[in-house]
Coordinates of C-alpha atoms in Angstrom, one line a residue:
M1461 CA -21.6 7.2 0.8
A1462 CA -19.5 9.7 2.8
A1463 CA -20.5 10.6 6.3
P1464 CA -19.0 13.6 8.0
A1465 CA -17.3 13.0 11.3
T1466 CA -17.9 15.2 14.2
D1467 CA -14.9 17.5 14.6
P1468 CA -14.9 20.0 17.5
D1469 CA -12.4 22.3 15.7
P1470 CA -13.4 23.6 12.3
R1471 CA -9.8 23.9 11.2
L1472 CA -9.7 20.1 10.7
D1473 CA -12.5 18.4 8.8
T1474 CA -12.7 14.6 8.2
T1475 CA -14.9 12.5 6.0
M1476 CA -15.2 8.7 6.1
R1477 CA -16.4 6.2 3.6
V1478 CA -16.1 2.4 3.2
A1479 CA -14.2 1.4 0.0
P1480 CA -16.7 0.1 -2.6
G1481 CA -16.8 -3.7 -2.7
D1482 CA -14.4 -4.0 0.2
G1483 CA -15.6 -4.6 3.7
E1484 CA -12.1 -4.2 5.2
T1485 CA -10.9 -0.7 4.2
M1486 CA -12.1 2.6 5.5
H1487 CA -11.1 5.7 3.6
L1488 CA -10.7 8.8 5.8
A1489 CA -10.2 12.2 4.0
V1490 CA -8.6 14.9 6.1
H1491 CA -8.8 18.6 5.3
G1492 CA -7.1 21.4 7.2
E1493 CA -4.4 21.6 9.8
L1494 CA -3.3 18.8 12.0
D1495 CA -1.6 20.6 14.9
L1496 CA -1.7 21.3 18.6
A1497 CA -5.3 22.5 18.4
T1498 CA -6.7 19.5 16.4
W1499 CA -4.5 16.5 17.1
A1500 CA -6.3 15.1 20.1
A1501 CA -9.7 14.9 18.4
F1502 CA -8.1 13.4 15.2
R1503 CA -6.1 10.9 17.3
D1504 CA -9.3 9.7 19.0
L1505 CA -11.1 9.4 15.7
L1506 CA -8.2 7.6 14.0
V1507 CA -7.8 5.1 17.0
S1508 CA -11.5 4.3 17.0
V1509 CA -11.5 3.8 13.2
A1510 CA -8.4 1.5 13.5
D1511 CA -10.3 -0.5 16.1
L1512 CA -13.0 -1.3 13.6
W1513 CA -11.3 -1.5 10.3
P1514 CA -8.2 -3.6 9.4
R1515 CA -7.1 -1.2 6.7
V1516 CA -7.4 2.6 6.9
V1517 CA -6.4 4.8 3.9
I1518 CA -6.1 8.4 4.8
D1519 CA -6.5 10.8 1.8
A1520 CA -4.3 13.7 2.9
S1521 CA -4.7 15.8 -0.2
G1522 CA -6.5 18.4 1.9
L1523 CA -4.1 18.3 4.8
T1524 CA -2.4 21.7 4.6
F1525 CA -0.2 21.5 7.7
C1526 CA 1.0 18.8 10.1
D1527 CA 3.2 19.5 13.2
A1528 CA 4.8 17.1 15.8
R1529 CA 1.4 16.7 17.5
G1530 CA -0.2 15.7 14.2
L1531 CA 2.5 13.1 13.7
A1532 CA 1.8 11.8 17.2
A1533 CA -1.8 11.4 16.3
L1534 CA -0.9 9.5 13.1
V1535 CA 1.5 7.2 15.0
A1536 CA -1.1 6.5 17.7
G1537 CA -3.5 5.3 15.0
A1538 CA -0.8 3.3 13.3
V1539 CA 0.1 1.6 16.6
R1540 CA -3.5 0.7 17.2
A1541 CA -4.0 -0.6 13.7
E1542 CA -0.8 -2.7 13.9
R1543 CA -1.8 -4.2 17.2
R1544 CA -4.9 -5.5 15.5
G1545 CA -3.0 -6.8 12.5
G1546 CA -4.0 -3.8 10.3
R1547 CA -2.3 -0.9 8.6
I1548 CA -2.7 2.8 7.9
T1549 CA -1.8 4.1 4.5
L1550 CA -1.3 7.8 3.7
A1551 CA -2.3 8.9 0.2
H1552 CA -1.9 12.1 -1.8
L1553 CA 0.4 13.9 0.7
R1554 CA 1.2 17.5 -0.1
P1555 CA 5.0 18.1 -0.4
N1556 CA 5.2 20.0 2.9
V1557 CA 3.5 17.2 4.8
A1558 CA 5.5 14.5 3.1
K1559 CA 8.7 16.5 4.1
V1560 CA 7.7 16.5 7.8
L1561 CA 7.1 12.7 7.7
R1562 CA 10.4 12.2 6.0
L1563 CA 12.3 14.4 8.4
A1564 CA 10.8 12.5 11.3
G1565 CA 11.6 9.2 9.7
L1566 CA 8.0 8.2 9.6
D1567 CA 7.7 7.9 5.8
R1568 CA 8.8 4.3 6.3
R1569 CA 6.3 3.7 9.0
F1570 CA 3.2 4.3 6.8
G1571 CA 2.3 2.9 3.4
L1572 CA 2.6 6.0 1.2
L1573 CA 0.5 6.3 -2.0
A1574 CA 1.2 9.0 -4.5
Q1575 CA -1.6 8.1 -6.9
G1576 CA -5.0 6.5 -6.2
L1577 CA -6.4 5.2 -3.0
R1578 CA -5.9 1.4 -3.2
P1579 CA -3.7 0.0 -0.4

């Protein structure tokens, strides 16, 4: 069952659901732009999710844009997850977002999935 998260900026929408049959993975779907206007709220959400779930899979198929602040939010979540022995995986990246991750050298930091949502 998906439960919408509360997002103060309508340009970035998130939805969370627990993986069926798996009590350790949270799926977080992201839609919109992860930028200067939305990064702080997303960072706070991702860090709080990483505190509660060992594995977080972010379905980024709806993420249309990500700037340096967006990358900072993703890294903050990854740091929190790693400190707790967890991991954040990015799935279904659009080519423009994958390019930003690659140029920043962060493609090696996250697990990247092209197909499916299984970590």
